mmCIF file of C-alpha atoms and ligand atoms in Angstrom:
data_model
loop_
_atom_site.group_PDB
_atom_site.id
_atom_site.type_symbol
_atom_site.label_atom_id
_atom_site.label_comp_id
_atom_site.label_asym_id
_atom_site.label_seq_id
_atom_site.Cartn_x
_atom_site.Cartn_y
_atom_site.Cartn_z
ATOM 1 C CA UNK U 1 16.112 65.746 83.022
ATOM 2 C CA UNK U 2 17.862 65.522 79.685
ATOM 3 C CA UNK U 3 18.068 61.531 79.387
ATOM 4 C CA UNK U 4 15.533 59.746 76.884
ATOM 5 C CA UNK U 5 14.281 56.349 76.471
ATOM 6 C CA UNK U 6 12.827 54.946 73.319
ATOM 7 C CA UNK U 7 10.956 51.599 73.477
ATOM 8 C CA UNK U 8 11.219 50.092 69.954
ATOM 9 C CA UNK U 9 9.602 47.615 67.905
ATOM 10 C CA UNK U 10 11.961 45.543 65.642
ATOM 11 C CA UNK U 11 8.956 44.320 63.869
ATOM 12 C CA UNK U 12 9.292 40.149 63.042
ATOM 13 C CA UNK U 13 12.299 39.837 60.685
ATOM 14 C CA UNK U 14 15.010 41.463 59.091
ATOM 15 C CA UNK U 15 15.246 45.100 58.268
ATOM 16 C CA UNK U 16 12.383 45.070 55.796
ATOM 17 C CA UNK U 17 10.063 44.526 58.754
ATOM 18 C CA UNK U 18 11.430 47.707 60.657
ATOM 19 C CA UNK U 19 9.944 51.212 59.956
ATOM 20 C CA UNK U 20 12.133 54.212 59.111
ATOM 21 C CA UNK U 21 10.783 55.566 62.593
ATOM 22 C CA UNK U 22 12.156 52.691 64.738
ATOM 23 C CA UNK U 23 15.256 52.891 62.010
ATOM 24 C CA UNK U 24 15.826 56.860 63.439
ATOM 25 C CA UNK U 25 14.992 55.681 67.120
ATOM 26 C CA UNK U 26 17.843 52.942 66.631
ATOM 27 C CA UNK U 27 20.292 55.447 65.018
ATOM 28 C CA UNK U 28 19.800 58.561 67.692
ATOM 29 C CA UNK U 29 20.412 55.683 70.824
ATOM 30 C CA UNK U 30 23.775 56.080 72.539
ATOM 31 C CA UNK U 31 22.958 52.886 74.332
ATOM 32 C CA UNK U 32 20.509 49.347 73.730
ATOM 33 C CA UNK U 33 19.084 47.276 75.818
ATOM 34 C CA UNK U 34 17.435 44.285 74.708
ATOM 35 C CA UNK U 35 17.212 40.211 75.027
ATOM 36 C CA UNK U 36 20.544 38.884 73.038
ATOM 37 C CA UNK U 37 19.436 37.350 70.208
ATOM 38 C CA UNK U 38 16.653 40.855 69.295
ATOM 39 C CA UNK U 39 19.718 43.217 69.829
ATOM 40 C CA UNK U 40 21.266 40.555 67.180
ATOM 41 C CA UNK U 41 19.186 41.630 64.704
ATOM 42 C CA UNK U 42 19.991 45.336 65.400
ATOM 43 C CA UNK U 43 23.008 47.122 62.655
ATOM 44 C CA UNK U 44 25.982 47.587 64.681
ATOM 45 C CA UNK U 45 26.404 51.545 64.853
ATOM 46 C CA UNK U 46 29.924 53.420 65.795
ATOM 47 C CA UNK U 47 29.829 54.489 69.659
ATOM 48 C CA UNK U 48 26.960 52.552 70.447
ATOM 49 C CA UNK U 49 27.128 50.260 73.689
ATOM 50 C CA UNK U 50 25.533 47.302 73.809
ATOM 51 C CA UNK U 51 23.747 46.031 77.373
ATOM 52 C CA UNK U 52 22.025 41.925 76.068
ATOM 53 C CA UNK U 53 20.169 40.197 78.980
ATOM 54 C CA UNK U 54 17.825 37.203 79.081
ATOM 55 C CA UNK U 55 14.540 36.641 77.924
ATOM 56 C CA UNK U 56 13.079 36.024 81.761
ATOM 57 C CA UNK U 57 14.860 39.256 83.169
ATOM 58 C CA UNK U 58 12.110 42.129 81.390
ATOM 59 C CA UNK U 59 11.584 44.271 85.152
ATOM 60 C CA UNK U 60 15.718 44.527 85.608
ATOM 61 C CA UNK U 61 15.919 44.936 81.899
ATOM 62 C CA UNK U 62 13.810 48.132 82.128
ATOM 63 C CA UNK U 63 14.796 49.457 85.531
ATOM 64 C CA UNK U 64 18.731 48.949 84.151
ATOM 65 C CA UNK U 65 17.483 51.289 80.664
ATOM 66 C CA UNK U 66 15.699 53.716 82.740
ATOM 67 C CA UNK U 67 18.436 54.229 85.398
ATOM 68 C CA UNK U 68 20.745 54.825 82.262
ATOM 69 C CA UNK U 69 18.707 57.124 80.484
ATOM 70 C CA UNK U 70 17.782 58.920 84.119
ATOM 71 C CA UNK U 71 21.850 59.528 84.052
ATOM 72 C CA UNK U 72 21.041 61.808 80.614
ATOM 73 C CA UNK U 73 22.037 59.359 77.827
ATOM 74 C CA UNK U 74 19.598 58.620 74.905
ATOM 75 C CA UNK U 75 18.855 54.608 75.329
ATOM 76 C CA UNK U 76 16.622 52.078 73.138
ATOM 77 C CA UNK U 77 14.844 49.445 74.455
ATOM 78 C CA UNK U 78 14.234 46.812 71.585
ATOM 79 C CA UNK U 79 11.647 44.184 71.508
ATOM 80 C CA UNK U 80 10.647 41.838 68.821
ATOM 81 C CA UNK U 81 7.540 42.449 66.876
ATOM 82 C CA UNK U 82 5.901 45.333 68.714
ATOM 83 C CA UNK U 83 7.305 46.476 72.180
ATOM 84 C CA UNK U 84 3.636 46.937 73.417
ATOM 85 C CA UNK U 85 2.375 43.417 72.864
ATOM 86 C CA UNK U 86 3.653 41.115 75.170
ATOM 87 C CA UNK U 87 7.066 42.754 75.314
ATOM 88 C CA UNK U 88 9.171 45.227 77.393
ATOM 89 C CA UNK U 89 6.199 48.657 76.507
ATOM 90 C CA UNK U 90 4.356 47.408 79.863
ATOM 91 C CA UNK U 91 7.625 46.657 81.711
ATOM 92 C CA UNK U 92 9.255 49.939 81.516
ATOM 93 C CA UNK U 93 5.720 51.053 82.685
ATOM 94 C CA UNK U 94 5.445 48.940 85.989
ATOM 95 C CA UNK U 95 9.085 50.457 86.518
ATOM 96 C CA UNK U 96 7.925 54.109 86.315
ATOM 97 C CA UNK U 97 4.745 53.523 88.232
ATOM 98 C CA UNK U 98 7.380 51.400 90.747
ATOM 99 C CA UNK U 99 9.873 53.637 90.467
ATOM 100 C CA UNK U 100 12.010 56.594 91.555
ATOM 101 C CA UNK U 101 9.964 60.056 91.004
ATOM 102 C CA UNK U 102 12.343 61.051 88.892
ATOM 103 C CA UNK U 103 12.051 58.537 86.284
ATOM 104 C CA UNK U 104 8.243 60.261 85.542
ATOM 105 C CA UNK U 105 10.215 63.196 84.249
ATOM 106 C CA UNK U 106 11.924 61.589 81.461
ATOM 107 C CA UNK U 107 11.428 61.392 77.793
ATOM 108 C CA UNK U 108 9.877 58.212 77.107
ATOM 109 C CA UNK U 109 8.707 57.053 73.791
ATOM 110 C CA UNK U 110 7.366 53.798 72.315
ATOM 111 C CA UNK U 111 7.356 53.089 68.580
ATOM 112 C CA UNK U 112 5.633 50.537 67.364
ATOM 113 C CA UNK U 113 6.668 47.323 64.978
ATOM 114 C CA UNK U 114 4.515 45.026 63.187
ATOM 115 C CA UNK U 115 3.482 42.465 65.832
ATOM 116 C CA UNK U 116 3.619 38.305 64.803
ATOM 117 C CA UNK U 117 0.284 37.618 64.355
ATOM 118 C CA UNK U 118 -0.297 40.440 62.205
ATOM 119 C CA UNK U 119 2.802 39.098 60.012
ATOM 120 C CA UNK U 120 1.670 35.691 60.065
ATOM 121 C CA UNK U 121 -1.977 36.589 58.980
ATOM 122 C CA UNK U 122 -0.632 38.651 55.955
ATOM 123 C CA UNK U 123 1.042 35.152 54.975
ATOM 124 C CA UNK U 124 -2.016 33.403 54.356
ATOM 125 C CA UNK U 125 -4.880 35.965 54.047
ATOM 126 C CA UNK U 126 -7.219 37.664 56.107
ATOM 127 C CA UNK U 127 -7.839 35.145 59.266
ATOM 128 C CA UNK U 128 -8.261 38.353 61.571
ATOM 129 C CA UNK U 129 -10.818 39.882 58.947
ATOM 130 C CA UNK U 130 -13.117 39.640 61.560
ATOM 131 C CA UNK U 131 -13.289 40.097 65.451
ATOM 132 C CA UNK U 132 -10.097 38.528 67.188
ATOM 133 C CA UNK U 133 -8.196 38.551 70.166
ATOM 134 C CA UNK U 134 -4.551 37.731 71.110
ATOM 135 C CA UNK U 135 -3.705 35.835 73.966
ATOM 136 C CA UNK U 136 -0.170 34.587 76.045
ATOM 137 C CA UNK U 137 0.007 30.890 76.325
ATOM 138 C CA UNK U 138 2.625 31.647 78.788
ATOM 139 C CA UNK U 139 1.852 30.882 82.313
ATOM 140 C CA UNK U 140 4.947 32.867 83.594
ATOM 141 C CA UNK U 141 3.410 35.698 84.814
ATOM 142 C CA UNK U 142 -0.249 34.299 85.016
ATOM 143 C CA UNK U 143 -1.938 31.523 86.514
ATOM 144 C CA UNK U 144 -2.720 28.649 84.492
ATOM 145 C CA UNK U 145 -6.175 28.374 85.153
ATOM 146 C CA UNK U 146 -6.585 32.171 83.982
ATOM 147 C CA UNK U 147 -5.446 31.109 80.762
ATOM 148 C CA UNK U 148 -8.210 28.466 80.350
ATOM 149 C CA UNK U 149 -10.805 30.667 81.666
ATOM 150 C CA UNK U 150 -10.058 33.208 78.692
ATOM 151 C CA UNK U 151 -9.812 30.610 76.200
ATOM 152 C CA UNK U 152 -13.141 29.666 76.976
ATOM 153 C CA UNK U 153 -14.302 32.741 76.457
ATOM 154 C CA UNK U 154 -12.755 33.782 74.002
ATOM 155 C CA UNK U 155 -13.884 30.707 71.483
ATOM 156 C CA UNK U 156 -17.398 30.737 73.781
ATOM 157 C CA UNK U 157 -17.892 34.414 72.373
ATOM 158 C CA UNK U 158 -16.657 33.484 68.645
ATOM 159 C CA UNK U 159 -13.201 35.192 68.202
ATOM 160 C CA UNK U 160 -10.621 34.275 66.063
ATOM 161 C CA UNK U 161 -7.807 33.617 68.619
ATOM 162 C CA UNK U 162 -3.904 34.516 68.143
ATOM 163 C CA UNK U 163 -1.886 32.495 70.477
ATOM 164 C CA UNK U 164 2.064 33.633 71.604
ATOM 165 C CA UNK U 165 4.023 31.799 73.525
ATOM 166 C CA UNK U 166 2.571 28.671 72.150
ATOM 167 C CA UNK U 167 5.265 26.504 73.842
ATOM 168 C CA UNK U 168 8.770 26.654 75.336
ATOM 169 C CA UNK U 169 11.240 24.207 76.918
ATOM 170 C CA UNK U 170 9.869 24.619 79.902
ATOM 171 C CA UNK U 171 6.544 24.848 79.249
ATOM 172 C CA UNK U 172 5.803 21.526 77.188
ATOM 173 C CA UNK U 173 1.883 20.308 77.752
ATOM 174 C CA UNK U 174 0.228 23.929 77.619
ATOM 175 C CA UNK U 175 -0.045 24.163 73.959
ATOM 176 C CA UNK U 176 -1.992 20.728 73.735
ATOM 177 C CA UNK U 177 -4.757 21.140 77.029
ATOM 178 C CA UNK U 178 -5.094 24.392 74.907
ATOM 179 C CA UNK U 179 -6.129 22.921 71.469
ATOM 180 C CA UNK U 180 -7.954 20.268 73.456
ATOM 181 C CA UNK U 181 -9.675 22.945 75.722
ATOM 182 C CA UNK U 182 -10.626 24.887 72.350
ATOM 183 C CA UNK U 183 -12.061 21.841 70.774
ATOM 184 C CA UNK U 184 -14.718 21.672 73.334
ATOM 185 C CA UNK U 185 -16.145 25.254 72.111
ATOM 186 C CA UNK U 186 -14.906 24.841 67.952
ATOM 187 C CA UNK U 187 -15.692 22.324 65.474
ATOM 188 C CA UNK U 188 -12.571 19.857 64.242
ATOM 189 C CA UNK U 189 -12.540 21.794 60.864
ATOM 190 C CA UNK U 190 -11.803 25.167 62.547
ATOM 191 C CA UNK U 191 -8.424 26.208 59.766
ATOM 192 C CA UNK U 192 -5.596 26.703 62.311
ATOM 193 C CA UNK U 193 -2.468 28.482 61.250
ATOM 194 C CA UNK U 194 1.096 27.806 61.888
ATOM 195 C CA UNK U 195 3.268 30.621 61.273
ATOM 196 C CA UNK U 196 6.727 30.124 62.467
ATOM 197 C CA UNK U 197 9.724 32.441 62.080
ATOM 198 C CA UNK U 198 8.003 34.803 59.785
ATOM 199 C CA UNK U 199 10.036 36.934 58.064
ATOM 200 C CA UNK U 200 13.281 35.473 58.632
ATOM 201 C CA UNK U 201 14.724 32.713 55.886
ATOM 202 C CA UNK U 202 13.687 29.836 57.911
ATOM 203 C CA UNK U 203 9.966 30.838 57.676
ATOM 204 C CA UNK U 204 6.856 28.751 57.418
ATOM 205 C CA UNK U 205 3.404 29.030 57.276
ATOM 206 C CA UNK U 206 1.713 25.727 57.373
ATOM 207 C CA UNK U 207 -2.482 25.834 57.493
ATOM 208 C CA UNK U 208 -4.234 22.769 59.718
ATOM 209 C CA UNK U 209 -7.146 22.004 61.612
ATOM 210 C CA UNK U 210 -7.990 22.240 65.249
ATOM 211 C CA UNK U 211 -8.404 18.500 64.846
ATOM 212 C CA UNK U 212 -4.888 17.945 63.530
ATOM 213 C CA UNK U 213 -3.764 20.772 65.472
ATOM 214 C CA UNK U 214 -1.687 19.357 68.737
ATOM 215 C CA UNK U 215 0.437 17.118 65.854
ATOM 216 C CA UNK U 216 1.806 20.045 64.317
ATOM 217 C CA UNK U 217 5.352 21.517 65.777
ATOM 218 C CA UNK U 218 4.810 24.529 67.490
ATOM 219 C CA UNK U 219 7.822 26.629 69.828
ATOM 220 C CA UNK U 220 8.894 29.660 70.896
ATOM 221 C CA UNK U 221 9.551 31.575 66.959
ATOM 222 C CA UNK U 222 5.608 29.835 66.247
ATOM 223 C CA UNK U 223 2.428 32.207 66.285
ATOM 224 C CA UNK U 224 -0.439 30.318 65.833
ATOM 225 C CA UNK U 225 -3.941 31.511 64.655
ATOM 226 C CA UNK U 226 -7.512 29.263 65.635
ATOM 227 C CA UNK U 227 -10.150 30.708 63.703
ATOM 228 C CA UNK U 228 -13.765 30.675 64.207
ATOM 229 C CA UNK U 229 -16.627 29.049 63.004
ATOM 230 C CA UNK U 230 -16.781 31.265 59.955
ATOM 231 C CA UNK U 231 -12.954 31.268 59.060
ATOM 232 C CA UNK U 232 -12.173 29.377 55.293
ATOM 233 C CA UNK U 233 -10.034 28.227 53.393
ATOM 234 C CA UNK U 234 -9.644 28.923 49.751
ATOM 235 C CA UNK U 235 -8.033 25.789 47.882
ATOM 236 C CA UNK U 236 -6.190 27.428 45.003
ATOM 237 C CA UNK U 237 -4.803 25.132 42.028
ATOM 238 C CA UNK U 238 -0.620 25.634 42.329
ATOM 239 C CA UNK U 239 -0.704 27.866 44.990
ATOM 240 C CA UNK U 240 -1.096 27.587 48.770
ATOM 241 C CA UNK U 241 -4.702 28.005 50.297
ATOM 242 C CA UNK U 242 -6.076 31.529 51.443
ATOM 243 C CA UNK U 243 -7.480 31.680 55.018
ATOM 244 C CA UNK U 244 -9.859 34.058 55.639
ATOM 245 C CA UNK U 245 -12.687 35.292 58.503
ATOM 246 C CA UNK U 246 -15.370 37.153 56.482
ATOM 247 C CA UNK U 247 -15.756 41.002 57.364
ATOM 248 C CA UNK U 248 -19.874 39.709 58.609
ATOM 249 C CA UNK U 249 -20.965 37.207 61.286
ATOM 250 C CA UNK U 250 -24.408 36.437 61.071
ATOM 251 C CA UNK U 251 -25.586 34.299 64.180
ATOM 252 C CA UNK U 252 -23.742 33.861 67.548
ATOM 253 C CA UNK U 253 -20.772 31.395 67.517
ATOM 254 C CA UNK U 254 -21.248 29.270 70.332
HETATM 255 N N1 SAH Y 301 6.400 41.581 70.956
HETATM 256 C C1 SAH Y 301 6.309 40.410 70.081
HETATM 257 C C2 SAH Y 301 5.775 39.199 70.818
HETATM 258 C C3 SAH Y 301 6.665 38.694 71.933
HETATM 259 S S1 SAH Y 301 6.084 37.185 72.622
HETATM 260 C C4 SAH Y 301 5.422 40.756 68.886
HETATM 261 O O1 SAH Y 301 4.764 41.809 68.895
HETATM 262 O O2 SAH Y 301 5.385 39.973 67.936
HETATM 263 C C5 SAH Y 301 7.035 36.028 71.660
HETATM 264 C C6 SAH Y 301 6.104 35.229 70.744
HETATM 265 O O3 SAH Y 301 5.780 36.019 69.591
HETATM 266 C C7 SAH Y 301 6.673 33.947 70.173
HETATM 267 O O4 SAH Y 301 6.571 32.860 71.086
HETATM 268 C C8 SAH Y 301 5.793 33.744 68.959
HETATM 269 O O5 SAH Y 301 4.520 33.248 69.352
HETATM 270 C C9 SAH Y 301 5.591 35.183 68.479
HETATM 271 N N2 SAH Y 301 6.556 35.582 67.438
HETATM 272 C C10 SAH Y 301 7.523 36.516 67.545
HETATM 273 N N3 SAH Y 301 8.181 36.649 66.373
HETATM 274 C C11 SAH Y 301 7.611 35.785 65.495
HETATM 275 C C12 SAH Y 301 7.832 35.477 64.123
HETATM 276 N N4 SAH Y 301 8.788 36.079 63.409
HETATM 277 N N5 SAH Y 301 7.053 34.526 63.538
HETATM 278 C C13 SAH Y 301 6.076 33.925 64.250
HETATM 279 N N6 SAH Y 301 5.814 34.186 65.554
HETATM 280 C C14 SAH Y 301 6.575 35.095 66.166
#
């Protein structure tokens, strides 16, 4: 089968943020499938089509891209950030595993983009110096309940946490049983980090504490960043405070 899919990262931003791989990807596609506002961000090229859907529609998304590209034509799939974290990487793979045998045949590619958090911590330092994990505040496609379980752990066992999806319309109390859940495992001091539409001209990076935390605005363009019980900040005269987890941890967090 002669079609090909690439699965591309558009990193955070604007065009700095994109490699010169995911650059080539873009330029080689005949067609692009993406959420509207991400194919937005994507140079218009001659005899390119365009195919924008909503944010909520990732499984018809991918099965729409991979029935194109099973017709022979060379289609990108874009996502935000990086297309494996939280994005459409793992829904064009539930398609293929779902899917037609013939879709196993084709030439599938990811290429990856710089993912939020990893933006936002370059902002303001080094708060994933240490060991961290990332974790969906979204309760779309997970219970709830799942999501406090791995918060939990995830402070319990002392990693700096990176939260996406920190809130949405419709999801308006999750972000603050989260804080509140983490302040049962963290001390108030714990540096928290804001950042919210990095690399694009409305950025902003603001630093807090989880005790201040719920009172800071967080939505859907926010990553935010909990550190641990080791994480500090660096007050620097006329210039804004580094964060930072040091490279050692010397006695168990919690
Ligand atoms: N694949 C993307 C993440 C998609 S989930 C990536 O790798 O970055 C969407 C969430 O990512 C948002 O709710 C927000 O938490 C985070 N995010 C995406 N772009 C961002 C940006 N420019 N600045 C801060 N957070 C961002």
């Amino acid at each position: 089968m002669s079609g090909r899919l690439a699965v591309i990262g558009l990193g955070p931003g604007d065009a700095r943020y994109l490699t010169p791989e995911a650059d080539a990807a873009l330029s080689g596609a005949q067609a692009l499938y993406g959420y509207g506002p991400y194919l937005d961000r994507v140079a218009a090229r001659a005899g390119q089509s365009r195919h924008p859907s909503d944010n909520r529609e990732e499984g018809a998304r991918a099965a729409a891209a991979l029935r194109h590209a099973a017709q022979g034509a060379n289609v990108a799939v874009v996502s935000g950030g990086d297309p494996g974290v939280f994005a459409m990487a793992a829904a064009i793979c539930e398609e293929i595993e779902a899917g037609p045998e013939a879709w196993r045949t084709l030439d599938v590619i990811f290429v990856p983009g710089i993912t939020a958090m990893l933006a936002v911590a370059a902002r303001i330092g080094a708060p994933l110096g240490h060991d961290f994990c990332a974790l969906s505040l979204s309760d779309n496609l997970k219970p709830w309940e799942l999501v406090e379980r791995r918060l939990d752990a995830a402070a319990g066992a002392g990693f700096v946490i990176a939260l996406y999806n920190p809130v949405s319309r419709a999801r308006p109390w999750q972000f603050g049983n989260a804080i509140e859940r983490l302040r049962q495992h963290l001390p108030q001091a714990t540096p928290v980090v804001f950042g919210r539409a990095v690399g694009r001209p409305d950025e902003r990076v603001t630093v807090t504490t989880l005790a201040q935390a719920d009172a800071a605005p967080a939505d859907m363009a926010t990553l935010v960043i909990v550190g641990t019980r080791e994480t500090r900040v660096i007050a620097r005269p006329g210039r804004a405070p580094l964060v930072y987890t040091p490279r050692t941890a010397v006695e168990v967090s919690a």
